Coordinates of C-alpha atoms in Angstrom, one line a residue:
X1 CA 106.7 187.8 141.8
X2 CA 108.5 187.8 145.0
X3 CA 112.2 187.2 144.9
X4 CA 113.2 183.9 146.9
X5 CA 115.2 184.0 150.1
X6 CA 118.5 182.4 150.1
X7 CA 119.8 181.6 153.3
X8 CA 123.4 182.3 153.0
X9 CA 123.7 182.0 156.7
X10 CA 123.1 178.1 156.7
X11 CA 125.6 177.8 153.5
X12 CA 127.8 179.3 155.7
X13 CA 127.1 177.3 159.0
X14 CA 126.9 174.3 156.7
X15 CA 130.3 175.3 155.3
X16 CA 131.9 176.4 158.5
X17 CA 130.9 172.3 160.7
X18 CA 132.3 170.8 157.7
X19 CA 135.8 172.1 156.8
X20 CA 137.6 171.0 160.5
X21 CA 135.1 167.8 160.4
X22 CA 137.7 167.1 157.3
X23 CA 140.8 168.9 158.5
X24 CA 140.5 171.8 155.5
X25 CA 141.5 175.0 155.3
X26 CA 139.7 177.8 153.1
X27 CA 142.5 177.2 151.0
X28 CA 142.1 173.6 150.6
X29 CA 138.7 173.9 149.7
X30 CA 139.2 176.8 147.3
X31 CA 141.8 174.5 145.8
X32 CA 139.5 171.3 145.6
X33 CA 136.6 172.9 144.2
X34 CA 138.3 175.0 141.7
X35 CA 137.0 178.2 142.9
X36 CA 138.9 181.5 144.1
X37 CA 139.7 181.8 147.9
X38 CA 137.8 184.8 148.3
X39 CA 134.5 183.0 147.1
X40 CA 134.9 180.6 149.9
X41 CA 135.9 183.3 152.4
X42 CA 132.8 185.3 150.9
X43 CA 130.1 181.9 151.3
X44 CA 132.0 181.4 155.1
X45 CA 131.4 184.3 156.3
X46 CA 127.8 185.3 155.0
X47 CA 129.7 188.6 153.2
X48 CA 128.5 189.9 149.7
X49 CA 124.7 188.3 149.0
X50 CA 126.3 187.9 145.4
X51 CA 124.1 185.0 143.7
X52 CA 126.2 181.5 143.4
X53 CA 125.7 179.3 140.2
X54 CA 124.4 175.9 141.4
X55 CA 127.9 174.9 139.8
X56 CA 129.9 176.5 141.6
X57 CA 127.5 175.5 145.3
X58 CA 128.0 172.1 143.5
X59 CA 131.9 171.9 143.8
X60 CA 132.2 173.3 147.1
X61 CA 129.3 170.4 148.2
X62 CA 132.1 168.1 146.4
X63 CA 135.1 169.2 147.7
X64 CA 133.1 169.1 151.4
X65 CA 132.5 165.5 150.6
X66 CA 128.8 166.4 150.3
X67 CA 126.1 165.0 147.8
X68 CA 126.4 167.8 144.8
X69 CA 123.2 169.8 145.2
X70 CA 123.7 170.0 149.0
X71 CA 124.7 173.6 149.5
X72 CA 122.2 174.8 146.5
X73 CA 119.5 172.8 148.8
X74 CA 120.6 174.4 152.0
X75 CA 120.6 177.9 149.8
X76 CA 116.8 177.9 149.2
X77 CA 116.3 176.6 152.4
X78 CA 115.6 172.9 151.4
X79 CA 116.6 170.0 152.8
X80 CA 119.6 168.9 151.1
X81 CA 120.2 165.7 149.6
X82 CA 121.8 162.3 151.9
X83 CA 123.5 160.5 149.7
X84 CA 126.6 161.4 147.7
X85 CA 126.6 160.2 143.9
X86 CA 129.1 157.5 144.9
X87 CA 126.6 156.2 147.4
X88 CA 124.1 156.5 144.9
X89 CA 125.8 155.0 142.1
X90 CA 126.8 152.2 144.4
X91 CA 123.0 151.5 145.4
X92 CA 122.2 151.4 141.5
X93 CA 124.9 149.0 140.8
X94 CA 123.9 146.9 143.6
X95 CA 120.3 147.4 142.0
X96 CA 121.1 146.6 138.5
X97 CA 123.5 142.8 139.8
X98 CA 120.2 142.1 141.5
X99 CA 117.8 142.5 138.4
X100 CA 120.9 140.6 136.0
X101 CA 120.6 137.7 138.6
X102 CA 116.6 137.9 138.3
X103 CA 117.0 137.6 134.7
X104 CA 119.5 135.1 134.7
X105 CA 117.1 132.8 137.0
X106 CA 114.2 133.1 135.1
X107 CA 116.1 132.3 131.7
X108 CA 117.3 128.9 133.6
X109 CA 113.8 128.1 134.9

């Protein structure tokens, strides 16, 4: 079975348009997603093909203010995801207030 590519060059381009879009440092994203400075020097700069935990892609996609999977996407060369959970959560809740109110109007009918 062939091993799958990871393209650690768009994690790193992905990485690399985001930080100065937020005004971060490496050491402000280190900080934010609780990993070491050298893992985010490491992912910026394409060095070390060392394989990343979804986890830890996860934070960084957090701390970037990206949905959670979007790095791990953008790793196996997928399209990563739009929305972040808040935007999602928010589009559920808006859902769910919508279905209450359907309820509500077919109790009172």
């Amino acid at each position: 079975m062939a091993k799958p590519q990871i393209h650690w060059d768009a994690v790193a381009d992905a990485i690399n348009e985001r930080l100065p879009e937020l005004h971060m440092t490496q050491q402000d994203l280190a900080t934010a997603a609780g990993v070491s400075l050298t893992t985010v020097r490491d992912l910026r700069n394409n060095r070390g093909a060392r394989r990343r935990s979804p986890r830890i892609l996860g934070a960084i996609s957090a701390a970037l203010d990206l949905p959670f999977g979007a790095l791990d996407a953008i790793a196996r060369g997928q399209d990563a995801p739009t929305q972040t959970l808040e935007e999602r959560v928010s589009r559920l809740e808006s859902e769910l207030s919508e279905l209450r109110n359907e309820v509500k109007r077919g109790h009172s009918a």
